[in-house]
Short mmCIF file of C-alpha atoms and ligand atoms in Angstrom, two decimals:
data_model
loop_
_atom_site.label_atom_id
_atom_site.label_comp_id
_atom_site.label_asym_id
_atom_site.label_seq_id
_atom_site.Cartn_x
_atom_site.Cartn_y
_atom_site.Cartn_z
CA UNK A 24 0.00 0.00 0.00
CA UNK A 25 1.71 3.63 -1.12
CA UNK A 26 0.48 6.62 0.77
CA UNK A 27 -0.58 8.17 -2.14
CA UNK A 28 -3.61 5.57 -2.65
CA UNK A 29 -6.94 8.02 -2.67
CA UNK A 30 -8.25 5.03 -0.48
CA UNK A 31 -5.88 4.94 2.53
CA UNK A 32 -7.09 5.49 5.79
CA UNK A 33 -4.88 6.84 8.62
CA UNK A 34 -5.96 6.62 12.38
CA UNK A 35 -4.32 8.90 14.81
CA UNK A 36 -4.60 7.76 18.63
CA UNK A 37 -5.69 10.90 21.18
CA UNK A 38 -6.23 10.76 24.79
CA UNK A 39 -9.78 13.01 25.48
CA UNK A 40 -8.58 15.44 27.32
CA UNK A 41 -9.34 18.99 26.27
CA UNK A 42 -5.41 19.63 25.65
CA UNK A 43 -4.77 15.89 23.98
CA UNK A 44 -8.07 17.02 21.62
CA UNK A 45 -7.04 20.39 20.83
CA UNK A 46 -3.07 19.16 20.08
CA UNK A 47 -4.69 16.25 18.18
CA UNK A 48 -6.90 17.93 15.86
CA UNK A 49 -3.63 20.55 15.21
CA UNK A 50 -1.94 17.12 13.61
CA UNK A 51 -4.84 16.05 11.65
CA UNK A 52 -5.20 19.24 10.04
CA UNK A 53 -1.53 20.15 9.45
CA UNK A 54 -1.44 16.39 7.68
CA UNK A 55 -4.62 16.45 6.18
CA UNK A 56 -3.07 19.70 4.45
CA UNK A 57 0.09 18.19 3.47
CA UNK A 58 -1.75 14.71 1.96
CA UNK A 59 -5.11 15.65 1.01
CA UNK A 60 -5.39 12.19 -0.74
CA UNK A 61 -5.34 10.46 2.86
CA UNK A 62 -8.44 10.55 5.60
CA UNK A 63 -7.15 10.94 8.92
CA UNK A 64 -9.11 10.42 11.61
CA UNK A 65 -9.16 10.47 15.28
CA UNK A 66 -9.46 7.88 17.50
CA UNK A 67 -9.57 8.52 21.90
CA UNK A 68 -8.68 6.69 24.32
CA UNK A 69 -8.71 6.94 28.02
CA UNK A 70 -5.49 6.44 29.74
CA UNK A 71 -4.45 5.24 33.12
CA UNK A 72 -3.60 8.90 34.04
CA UNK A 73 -6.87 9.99 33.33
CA UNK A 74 -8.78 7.79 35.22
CA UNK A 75 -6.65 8.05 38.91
CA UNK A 76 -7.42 11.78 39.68
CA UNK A 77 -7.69 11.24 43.63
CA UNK A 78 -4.08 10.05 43.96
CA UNK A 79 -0.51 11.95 43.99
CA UNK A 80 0.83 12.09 40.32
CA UNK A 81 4.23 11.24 42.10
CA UNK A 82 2.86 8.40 44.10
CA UNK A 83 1.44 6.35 41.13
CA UNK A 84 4.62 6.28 39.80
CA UNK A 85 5.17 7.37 35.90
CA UNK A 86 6.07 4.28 33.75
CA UNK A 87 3.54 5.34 30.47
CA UNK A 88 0.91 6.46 32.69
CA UNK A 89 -0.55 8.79 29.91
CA UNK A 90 0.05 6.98 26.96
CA UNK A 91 0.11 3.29 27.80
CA UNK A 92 -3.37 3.00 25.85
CA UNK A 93 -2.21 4.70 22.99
CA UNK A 94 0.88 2.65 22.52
CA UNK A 95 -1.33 -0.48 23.19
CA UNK A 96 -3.54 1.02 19.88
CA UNK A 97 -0.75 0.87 17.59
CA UNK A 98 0.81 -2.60 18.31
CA UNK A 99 -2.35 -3.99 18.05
CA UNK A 100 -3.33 -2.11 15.35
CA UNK A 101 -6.03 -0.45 15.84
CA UNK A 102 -4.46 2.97 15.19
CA UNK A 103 -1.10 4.02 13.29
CA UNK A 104 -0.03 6.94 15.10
CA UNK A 105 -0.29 8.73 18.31
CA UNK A 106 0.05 12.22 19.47
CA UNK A 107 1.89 13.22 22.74
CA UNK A 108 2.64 16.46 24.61
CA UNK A 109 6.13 15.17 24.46
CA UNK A 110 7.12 15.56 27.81
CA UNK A 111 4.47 12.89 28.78
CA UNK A 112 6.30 10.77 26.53
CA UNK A 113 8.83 7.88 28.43
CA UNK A 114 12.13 8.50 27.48
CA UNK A 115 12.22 4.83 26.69
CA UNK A 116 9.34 3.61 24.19
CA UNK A 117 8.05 0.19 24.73
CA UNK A 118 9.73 -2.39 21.84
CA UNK A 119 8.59 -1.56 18.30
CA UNK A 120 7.54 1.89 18.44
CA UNK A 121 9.28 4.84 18.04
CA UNK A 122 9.33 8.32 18.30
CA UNK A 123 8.31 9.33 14.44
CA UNK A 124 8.27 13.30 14.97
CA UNK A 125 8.50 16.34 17.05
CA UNK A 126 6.76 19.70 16.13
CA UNK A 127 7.42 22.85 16.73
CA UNK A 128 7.70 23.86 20.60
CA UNK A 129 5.88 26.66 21.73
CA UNK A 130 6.82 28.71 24.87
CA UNK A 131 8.56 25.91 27.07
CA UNK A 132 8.13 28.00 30.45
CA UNK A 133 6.45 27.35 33.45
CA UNK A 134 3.40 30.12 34.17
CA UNK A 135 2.23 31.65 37.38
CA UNK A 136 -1.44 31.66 37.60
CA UNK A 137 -2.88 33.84 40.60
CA UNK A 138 -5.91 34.13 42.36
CA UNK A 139 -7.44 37.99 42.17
CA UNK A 140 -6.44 38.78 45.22
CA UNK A 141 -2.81 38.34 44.30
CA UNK A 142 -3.25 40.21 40.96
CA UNK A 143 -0.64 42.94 42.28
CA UNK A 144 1.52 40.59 43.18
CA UNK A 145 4.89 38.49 41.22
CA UNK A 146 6.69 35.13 42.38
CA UNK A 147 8.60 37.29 43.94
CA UNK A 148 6.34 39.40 46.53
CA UNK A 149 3.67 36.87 47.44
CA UNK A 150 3.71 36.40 50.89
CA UNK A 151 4.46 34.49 53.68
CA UNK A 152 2.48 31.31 53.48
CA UNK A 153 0.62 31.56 50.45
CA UNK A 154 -0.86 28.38 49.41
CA UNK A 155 0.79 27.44 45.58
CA UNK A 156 -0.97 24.36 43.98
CA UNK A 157 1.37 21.87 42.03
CA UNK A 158 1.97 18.39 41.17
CA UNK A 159 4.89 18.65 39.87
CA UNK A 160 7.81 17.51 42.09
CA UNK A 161 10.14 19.75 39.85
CA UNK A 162 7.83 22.70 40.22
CA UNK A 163 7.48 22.15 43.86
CA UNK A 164 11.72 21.41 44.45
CA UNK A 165 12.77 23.90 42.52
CA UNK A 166 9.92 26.86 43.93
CA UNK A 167 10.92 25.22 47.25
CA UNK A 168 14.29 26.09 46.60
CA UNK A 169 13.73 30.00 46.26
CA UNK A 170 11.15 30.70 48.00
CA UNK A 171 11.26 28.57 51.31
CA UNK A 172 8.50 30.77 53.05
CA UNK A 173 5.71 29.43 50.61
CA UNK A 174 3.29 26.92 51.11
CA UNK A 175 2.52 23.87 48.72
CA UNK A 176 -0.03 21.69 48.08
CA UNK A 177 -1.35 18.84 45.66
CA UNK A 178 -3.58 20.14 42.54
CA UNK A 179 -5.05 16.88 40.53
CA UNK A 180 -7.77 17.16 37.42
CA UNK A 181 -7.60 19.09 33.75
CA UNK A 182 -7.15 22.41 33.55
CA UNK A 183 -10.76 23.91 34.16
CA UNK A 184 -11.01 21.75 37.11
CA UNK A 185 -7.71 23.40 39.00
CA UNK A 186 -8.62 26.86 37.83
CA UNK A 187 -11.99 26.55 39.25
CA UNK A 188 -10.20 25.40 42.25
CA UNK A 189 -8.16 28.84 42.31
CA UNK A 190 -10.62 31.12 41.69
CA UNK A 191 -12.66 29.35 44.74
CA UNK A 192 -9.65 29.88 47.39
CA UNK A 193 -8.46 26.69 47.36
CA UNK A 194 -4.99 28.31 46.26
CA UNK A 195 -3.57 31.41 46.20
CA UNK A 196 -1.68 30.55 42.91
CA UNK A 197 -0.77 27.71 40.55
CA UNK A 198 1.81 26.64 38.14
CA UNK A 199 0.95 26.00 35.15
CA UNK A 200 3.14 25.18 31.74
CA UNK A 201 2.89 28.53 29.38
CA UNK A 202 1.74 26.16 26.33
CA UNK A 203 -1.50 24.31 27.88
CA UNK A 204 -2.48 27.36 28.73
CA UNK A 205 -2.00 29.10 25.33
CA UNK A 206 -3.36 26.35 23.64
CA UNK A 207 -6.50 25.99 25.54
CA UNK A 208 -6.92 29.96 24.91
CA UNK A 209 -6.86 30.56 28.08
CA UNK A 210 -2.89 32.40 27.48
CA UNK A 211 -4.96 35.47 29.87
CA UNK A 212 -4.79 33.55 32.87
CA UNK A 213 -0.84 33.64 32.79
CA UNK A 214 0.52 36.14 34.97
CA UNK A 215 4.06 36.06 34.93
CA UNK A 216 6.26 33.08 32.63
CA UNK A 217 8.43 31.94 35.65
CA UNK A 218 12.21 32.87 34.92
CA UNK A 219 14.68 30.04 34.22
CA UNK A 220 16.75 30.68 36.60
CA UNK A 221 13.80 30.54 39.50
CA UNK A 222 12.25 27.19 37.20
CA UNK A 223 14.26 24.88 34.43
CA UNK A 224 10.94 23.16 32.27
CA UNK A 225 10.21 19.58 32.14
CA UNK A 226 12.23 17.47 29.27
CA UNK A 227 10.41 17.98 26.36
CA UNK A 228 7.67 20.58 27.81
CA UNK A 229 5.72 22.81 25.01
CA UNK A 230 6.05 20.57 22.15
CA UNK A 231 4.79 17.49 20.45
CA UNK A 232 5.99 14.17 20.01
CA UNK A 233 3.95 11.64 17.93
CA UNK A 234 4.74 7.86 18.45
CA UNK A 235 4.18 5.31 15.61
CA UNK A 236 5.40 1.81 14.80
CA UNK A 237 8.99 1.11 13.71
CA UNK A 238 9.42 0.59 10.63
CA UNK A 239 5.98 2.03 9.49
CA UNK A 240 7.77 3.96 6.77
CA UNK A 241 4.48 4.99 4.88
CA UNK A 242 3.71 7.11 8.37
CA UNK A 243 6.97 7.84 9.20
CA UNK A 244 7.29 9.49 5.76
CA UNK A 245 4.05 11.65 6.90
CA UNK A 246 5.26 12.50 10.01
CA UNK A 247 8.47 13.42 8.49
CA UNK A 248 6.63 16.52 7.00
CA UNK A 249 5.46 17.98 10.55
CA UNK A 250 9.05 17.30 12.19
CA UNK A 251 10.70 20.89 13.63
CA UNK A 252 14.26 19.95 12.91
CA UNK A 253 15.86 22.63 15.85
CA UNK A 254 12.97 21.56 18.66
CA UNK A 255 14.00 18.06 17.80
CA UNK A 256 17.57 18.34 18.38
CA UNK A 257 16.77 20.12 21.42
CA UNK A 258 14.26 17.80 22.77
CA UNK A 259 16.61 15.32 21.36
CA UNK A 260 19.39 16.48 24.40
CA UNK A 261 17.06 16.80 26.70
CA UNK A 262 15.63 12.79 26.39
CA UNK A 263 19.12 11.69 26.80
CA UNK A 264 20.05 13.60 29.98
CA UNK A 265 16.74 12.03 31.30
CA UNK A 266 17.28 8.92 30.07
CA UNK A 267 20.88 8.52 31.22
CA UNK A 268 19.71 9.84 34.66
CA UNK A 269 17.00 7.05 34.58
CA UNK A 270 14.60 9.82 35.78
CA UNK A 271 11.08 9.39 34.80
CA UNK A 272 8.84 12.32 34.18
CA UNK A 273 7.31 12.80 37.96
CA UNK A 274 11.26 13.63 39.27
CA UNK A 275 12.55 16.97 40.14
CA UNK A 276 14.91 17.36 37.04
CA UNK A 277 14.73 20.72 35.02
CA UNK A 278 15.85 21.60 31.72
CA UNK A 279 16.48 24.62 29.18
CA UNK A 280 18.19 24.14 25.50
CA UNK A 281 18.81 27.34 23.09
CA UNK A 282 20.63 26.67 19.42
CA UNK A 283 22.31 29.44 18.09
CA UNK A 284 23.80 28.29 14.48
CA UNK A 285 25.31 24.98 14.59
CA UNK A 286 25.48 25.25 18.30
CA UNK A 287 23.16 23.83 21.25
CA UNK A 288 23.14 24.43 25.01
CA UNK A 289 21.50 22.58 27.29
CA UNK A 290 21.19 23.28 31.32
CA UNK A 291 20.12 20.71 33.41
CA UNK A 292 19.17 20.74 37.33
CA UNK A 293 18.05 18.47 39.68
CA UNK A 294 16.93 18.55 43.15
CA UNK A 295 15.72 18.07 46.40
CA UNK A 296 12.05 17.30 47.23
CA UNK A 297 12.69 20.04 50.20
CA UNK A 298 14.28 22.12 47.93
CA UNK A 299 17.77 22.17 50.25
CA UNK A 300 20.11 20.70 47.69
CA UNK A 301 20.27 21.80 43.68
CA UNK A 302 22.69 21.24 41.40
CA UNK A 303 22.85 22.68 38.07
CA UNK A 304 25.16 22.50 35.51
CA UNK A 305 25.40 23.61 31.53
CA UNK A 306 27.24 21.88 28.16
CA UNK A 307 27.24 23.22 25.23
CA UNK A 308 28.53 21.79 21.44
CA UNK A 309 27.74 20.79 17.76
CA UNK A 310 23.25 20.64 17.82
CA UNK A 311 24.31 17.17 15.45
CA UNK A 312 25.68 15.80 18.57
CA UNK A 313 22.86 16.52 20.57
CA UNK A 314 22.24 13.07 22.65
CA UNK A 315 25.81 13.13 23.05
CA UNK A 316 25.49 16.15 25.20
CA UNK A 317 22.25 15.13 26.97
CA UNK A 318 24.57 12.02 28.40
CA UNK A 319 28.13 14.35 28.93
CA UNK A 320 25.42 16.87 31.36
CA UNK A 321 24.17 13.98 33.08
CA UNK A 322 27.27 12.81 33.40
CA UNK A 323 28.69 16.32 34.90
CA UNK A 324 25.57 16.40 37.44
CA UNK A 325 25.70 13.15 38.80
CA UNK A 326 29.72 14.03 40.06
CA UNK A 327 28.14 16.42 41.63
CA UNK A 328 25.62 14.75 43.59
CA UNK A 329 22.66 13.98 41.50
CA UNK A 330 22.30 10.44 42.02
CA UNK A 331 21.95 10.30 45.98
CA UNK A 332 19.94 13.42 45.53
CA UNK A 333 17.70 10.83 42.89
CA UNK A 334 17.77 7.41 44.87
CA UNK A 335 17.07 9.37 47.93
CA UNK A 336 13.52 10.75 46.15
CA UNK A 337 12.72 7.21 44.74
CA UNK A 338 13.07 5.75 48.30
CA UNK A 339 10.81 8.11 49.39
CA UNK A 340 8.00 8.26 47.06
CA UNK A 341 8.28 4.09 47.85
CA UNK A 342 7.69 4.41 51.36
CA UNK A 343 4.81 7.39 51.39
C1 DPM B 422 4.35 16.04 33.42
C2 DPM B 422 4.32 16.94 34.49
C3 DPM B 422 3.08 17.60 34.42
C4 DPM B 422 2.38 17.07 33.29
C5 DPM B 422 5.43 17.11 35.49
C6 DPM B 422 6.25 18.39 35.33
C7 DPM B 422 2.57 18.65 35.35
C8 DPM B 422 1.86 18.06 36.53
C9 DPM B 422 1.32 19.12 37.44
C10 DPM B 422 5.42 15.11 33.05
N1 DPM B 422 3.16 16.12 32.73
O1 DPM B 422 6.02 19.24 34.47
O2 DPM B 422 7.20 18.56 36.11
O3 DPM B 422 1.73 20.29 37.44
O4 DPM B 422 0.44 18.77 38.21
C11 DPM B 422 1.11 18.15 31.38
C12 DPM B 422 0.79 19.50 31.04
C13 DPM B 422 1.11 19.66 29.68
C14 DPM B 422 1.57 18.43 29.22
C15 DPM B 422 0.22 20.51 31.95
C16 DPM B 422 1.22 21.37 32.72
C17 DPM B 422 0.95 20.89 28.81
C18 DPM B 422 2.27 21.51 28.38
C19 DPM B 422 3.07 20.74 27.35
C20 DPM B 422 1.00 17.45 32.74
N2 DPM B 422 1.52 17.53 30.26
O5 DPM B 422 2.41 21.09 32.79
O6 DPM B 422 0.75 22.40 33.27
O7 DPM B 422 2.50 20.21 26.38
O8 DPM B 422 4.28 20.71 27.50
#
């Protein structure tokens, strides 16, 4: 079967999530442009993640939560591709698929959200005590870190539902990544991006990766036309510093890549759940070689610590 048969039917795998909808539909009509001779359609799923929304994110552990499903859709075949926010996306993909493409990333920052009481206020003046909701053991190491003096506490449930829980009192603020926001259209709600150096993003945050089978070189030629060569490489680096620091996507490990030319940086961090230890570190060299310097960063950080610092979190998220 070519891809250019008027007939062929392609079926792309969505969780049904507002956000995994909205991304989803983004693919189908960027390839439904670029191979108007094809029918894509959707297909959802609910995942594992979706259905535990009373329990700690950090607590149920991480291994595919969110796309476990979806991958189970294409080996079976009941669906050809799937579409990720690529920093829900394993570092390791189960055997025989594979990571097929990765679009363009969007704003990769972490946002402040604050209830209107705060509206005056920035990360940096909120007071004493003031009640931050986050699941996010980076977010919450990393704000921990800076700001000692602020409180934290568990947010579960999609977007509307921890908004609603904000505006209500609940919290005095949230975190929230910059490009869920902005793609729900709800980019008003973000009152300040969170500076890298107070917050390093998640591996991968702000853009897409879409899984398919390997060796499926009829979709892996589509996919091939929605690829973002420079977010690749980047996202590229920051997979292997995850990977080689076996972290899965519920640890407190931070990134930021930038590609200027030929060249790529890429700053790592990873801390404490209390915030009291953080190292950080940057590498920079040829963007070809990026994996090469996701593995030499990881390498620099765990000389400095990062492995107790990681096997002491693990140990702990065991026993709780
Ligand atoms: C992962 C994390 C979170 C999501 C952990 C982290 C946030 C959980 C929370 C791996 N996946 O970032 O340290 O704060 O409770 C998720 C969001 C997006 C993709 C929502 C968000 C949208 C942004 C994107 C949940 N997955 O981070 O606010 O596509 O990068």
């Amino acid at each position: 079967m070519t891809i250019s048969a008027p007939t062929r039917t392609v079926r792309i795998g969505s969780r049904k999530s507002q956000l995994a909808l909205v991304q989803t539909y983004w693919v189908q009509e960027q390839l439904q442009k670029n191979f108007p001779n094809i029918t894509f359609e959707v297909h959802t799923m609910s995942t594992q993640g979706d259905k535990i929304l009373d329990v700690a994110l950090a607590k149920i552990g991480d291994k595919g939560l969110f796309t476990k499903e979806l991958e189970l859709g294409m080996l079976q075949n009941q669906t050809d591709l799937a579409v990720h926010s690529l920093k829900d996306l394993s570092t390791n993909l189960p055997e025989g698929l594979v990571l097929g493409c990765v679009t363009e990333r969007e704003n990769p920052a972490d946002a402040l959200v604050v209830h209107e009481k705060f509206l005056d206020k920035q990360l940096d003046t909120l007071p004493e005590g003031a009640v931050i909701g986050t699941s996010s053991l980076r977010r919450l190491a990393q704000l921990r870190h800076h700001y000692p003096y602020l409180k934290f506490k568990d947010v579960r449930g999609n977007l509307n539902t921890r908004l609603a829980k904000l505006d209500a009192g609940e919290y005095d603020a949230l975190i929230l990544a910059v490009a869920g926001l902005q793609r729900l259209g709800m980019g008003d709600r973000i009152h300040q991006a969170i500076p890298l150096e107070v917050s390093l993003h998640a591996v991968g945050q702000g853009a897409l990766g879409i899984e398919c089978r390997a060796g499926d070189t009829d979709i892996l030629d589509l996919l091939n036309s929605l690829e973002d060569t420079p977010t690749a490489q980047r996202c590229y680096a920051e997979r292997a510093f995850l990977r080689e620091l076996e972290g899965g996507c519920q640890v407190p490990i931070g990134v930021n890549t930038k590609i200027e030319g030929d060249r790529l940086t890429l700053t790592g961090m990873v801390a404490s759940l209390d915030g009291h230890k953080l190292v950080k570190d940057i590498v920079a060299g040829l963007s070809y070689d990026a994996e090469e310097l996701g593995i030499q960063l990881a390498q620099k950080l765990r000389e400095q610590g990062a492995q107790e610092i990681l096997d002491k979190i693990l140990a702990e998220v065991e026993r709780s």
